[in-house]
Short mmCIF file of C-alpha atoms in Angstrom, two decimals:
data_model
loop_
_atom_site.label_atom_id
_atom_site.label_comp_id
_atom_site.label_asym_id
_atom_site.label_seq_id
_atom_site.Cartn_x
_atom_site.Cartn_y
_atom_site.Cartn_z
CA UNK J 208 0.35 8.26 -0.57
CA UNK J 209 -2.43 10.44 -1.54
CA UNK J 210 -4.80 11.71 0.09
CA UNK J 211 -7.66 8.86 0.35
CA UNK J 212 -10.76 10.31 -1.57
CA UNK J 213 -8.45 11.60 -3.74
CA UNK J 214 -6.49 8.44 -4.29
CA UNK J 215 -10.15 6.41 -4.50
CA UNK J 216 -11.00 8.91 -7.15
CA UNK J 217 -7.89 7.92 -9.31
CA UNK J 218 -8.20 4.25 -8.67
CA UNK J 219 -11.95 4.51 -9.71
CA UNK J 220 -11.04 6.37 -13.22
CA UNK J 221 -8.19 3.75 -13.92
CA UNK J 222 -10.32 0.38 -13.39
CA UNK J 223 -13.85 1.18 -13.06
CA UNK J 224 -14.44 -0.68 -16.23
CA UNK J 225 -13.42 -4.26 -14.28
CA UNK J 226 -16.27 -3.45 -11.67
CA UNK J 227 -19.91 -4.36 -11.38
CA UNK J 228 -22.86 -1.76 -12.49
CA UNK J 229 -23.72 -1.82 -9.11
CA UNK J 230 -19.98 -1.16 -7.55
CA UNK J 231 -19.92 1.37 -10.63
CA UNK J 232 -22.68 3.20 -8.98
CA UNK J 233 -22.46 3.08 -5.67
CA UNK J 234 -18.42 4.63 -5.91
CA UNK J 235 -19.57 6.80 -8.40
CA UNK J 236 -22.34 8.56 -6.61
CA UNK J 237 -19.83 8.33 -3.01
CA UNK J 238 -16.81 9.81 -4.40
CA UNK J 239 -17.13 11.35 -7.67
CA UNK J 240 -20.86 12.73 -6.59
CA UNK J 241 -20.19 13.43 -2.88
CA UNK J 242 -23.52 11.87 -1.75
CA UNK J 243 -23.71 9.87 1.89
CA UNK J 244 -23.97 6.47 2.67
CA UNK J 245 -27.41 6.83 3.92
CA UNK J 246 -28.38 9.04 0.69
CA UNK J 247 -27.33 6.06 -1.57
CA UNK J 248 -29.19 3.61 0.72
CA UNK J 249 -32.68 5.42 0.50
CA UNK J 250 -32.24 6.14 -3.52
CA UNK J 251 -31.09 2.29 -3.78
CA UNK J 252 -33.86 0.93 -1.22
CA UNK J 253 -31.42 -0.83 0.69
CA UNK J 254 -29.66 -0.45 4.33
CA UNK J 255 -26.57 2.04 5.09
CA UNK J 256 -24.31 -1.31 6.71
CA UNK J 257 -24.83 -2.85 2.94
CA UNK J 258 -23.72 0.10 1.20
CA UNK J 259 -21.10 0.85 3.20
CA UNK J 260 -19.76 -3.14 3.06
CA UNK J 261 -20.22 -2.55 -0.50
CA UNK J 262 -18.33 0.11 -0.86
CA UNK J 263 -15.47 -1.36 1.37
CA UNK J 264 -15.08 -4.15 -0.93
CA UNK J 265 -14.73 -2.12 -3.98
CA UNK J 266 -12.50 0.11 -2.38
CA UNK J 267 -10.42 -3.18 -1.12
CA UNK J 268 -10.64 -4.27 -4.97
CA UNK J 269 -9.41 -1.18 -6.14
CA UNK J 270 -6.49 -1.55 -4.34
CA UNK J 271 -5.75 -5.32 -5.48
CA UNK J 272 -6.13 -3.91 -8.97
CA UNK J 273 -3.40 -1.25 -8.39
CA UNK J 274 -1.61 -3.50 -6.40
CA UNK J 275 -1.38 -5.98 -9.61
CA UNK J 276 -0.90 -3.51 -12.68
CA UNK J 277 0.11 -0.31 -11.14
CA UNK J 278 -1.26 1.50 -13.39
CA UNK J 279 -2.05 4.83 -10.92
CA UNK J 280 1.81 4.52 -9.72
CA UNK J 281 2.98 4.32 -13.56
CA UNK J 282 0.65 6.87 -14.82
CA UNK J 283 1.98 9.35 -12.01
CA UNK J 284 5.93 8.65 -12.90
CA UNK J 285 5.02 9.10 -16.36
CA UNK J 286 3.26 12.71 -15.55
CA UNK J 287 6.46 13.36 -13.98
CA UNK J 288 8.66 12.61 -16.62
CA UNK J 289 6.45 14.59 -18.61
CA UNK J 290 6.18 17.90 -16.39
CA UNK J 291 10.21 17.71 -16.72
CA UNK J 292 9.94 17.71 -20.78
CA UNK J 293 7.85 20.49 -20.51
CA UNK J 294 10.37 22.54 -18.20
CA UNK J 295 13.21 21.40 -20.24
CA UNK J 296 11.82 22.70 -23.44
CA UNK J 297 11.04 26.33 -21.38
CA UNK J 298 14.81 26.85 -21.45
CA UNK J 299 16.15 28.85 -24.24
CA UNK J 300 18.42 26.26 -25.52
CA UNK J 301 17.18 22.93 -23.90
CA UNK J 302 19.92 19.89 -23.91
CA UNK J 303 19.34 17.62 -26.72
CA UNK J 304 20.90 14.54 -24.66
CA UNK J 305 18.74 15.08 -21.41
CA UNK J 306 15.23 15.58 -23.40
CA UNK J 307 16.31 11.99 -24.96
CA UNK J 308 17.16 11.04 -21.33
CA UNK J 309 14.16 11.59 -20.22
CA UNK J 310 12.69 9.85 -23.10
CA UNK J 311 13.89 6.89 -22.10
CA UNK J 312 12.87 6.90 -19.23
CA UNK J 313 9.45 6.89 -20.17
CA UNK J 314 9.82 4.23 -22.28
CA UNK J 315 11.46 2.15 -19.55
CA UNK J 316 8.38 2.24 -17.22
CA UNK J 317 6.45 0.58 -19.73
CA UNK N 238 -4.32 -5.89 -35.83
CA UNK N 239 -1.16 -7.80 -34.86
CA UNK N 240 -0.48 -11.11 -35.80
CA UNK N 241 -1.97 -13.13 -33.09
CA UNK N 242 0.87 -14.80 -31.63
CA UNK N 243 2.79 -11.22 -31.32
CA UNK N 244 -0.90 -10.01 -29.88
CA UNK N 245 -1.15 -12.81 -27.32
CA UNK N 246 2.59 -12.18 -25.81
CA UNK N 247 1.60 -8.46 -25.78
CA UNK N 248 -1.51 -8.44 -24.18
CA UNK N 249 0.15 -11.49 -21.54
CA UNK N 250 2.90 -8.99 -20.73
CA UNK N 251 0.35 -6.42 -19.97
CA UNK N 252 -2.47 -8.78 -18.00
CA UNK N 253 -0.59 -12.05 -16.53
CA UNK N 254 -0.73 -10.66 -13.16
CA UNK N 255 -5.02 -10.95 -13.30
CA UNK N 256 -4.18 -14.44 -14.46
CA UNK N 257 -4.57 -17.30 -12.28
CA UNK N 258 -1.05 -19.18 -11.49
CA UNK N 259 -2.26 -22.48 -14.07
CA UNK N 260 -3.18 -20.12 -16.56
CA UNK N 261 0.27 -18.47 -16.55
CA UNK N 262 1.89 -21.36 -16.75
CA UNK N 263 -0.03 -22.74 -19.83
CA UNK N 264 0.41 -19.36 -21.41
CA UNK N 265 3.57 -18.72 -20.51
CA UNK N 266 4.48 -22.33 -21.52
CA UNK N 267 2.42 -22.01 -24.94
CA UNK N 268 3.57 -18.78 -26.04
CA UNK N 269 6.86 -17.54 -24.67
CA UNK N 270 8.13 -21.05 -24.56
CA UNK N 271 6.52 -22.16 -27.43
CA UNK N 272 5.74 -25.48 -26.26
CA UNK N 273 2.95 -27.58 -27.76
CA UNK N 274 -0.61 -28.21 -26.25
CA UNK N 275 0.70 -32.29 -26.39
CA UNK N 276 3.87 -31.24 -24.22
CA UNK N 277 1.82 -28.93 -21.86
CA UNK N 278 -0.41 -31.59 -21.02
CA UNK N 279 2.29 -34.30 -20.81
CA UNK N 280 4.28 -31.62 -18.47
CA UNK N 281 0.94 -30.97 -16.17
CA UNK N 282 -0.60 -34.52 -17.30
CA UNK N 283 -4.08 -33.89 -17.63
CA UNK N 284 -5.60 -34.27 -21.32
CA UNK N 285 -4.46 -32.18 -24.48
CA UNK N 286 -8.02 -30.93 -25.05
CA UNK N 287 -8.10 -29.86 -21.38
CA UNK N 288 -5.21 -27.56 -22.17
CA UNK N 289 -6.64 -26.05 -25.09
CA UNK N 290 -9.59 -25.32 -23.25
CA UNK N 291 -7.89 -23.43 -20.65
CA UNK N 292 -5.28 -21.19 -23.11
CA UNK N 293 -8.85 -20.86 -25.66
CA UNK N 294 -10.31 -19.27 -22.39
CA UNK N 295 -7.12 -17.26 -21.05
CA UNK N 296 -6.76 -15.90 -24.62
CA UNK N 297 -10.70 -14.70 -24.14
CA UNK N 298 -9.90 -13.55 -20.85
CA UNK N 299 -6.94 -11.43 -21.94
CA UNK N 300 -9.10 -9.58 -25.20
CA UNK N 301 -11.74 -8.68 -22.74
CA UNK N 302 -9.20 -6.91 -20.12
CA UNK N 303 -8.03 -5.05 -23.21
CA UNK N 304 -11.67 -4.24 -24.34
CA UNK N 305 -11.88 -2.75 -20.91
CA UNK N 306 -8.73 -1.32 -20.04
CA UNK N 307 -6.89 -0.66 -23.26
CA UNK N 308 -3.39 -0.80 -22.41
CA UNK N 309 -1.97 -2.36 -25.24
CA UNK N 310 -3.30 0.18 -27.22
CA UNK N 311 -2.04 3.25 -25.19
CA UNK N 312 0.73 1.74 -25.31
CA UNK N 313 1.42 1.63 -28.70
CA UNK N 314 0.38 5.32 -28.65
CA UNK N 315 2.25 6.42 -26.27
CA UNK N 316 4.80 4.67 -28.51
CA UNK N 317 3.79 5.75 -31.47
CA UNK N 318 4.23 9.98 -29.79
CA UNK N 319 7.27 9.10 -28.02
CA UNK N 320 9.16 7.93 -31.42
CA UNK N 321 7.87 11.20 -32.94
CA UNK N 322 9.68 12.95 -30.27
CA UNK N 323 12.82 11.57 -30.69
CA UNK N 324 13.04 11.99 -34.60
CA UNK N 325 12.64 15.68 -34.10
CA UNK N 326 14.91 15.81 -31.40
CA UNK N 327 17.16 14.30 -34.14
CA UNK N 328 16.57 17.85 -36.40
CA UNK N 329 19.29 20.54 -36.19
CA UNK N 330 17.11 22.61 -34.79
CA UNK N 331 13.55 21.25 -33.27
CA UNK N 332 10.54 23.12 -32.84
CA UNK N 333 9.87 23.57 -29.45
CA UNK N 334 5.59 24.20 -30.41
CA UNK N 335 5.80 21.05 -32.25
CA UNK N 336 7.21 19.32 -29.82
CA UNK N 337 5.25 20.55 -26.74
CA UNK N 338 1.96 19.52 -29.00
CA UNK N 339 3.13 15.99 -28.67
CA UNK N 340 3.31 16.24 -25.26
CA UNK N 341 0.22 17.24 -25.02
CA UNK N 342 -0.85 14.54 -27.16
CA UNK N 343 1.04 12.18 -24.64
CA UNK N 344 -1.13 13.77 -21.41
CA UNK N 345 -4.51 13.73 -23.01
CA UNK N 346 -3.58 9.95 -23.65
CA UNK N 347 -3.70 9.30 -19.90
#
């Protein structure tokens, strides 16, 4: 498991498009921006609790997401699978058989 | 564009799991199965048209995932890179640039 912020951070690139303007924001401007919850409470004119419950929630939703289409756990088996093409083909006479190997393993985890 | 039935199945496969379990069901029943509206409603016995509705809205449902997540469509360029790589690995001798180049086209699809 990542690290959280970290992990929050990838979750937020892959489905930020399925949240609210306002989740948008508020995740945005915690985790990509660094800014406190009481810094997003006075620039938003509301209280700290309501961010933070906010932000709970998306961060809870987030998870459901990932938890349905998996796409942070695919995308990181595929960067694998990748990083191994790219050491295969540093070899001065990569294997035919295990680049295609490889290959199909990425088309597998589709 | 695919043809809308090959579409539908597609973007299912990628989406059922934000589905609710009737709407599965209907879709699943509709277009894996290919059963008709008349039999789904028989099977489930509410009306025909109440059917429709609910596969009319799925189907709705399913576009507008893909108009915010795209995976069909990284996934058919991810296919569309990953067939590339395996006709050159089918040359006599492969170049390794060209080949690293469409790995790089793979990453930057992430």
């Amino acid at each position: 498991m990542l690290e959280k912020t970290t992990r929050m951070n990838y979750l937020y690139d892959f489905y930020n498009t399925l949240l609210t303007p306002k989740q948008q924001s508020y995740m945005s401007l915690y985790y990509l921006d660094d800014f406190s919850l009481g810094e997003i409470a006075e620039e938003y004119e509301v209280s700290r609790q309501a961010v933070y419950d906010n932000i709970k929630r998306t961060e809870a939703m987030l998870e459901e997401y990932e938890g349905k289409l998996s796409l942070l756990q695919k995308f990181q088996e595929r960067s694998g699978l990748i990083k191994q093409l790219k050491t295969m083909l540093q070899e001065e006479t990569p294997s035919k058989q295990a680049m295609l190997d490889v290959i199909a393993e990425l088309e597998n985890l589709e």
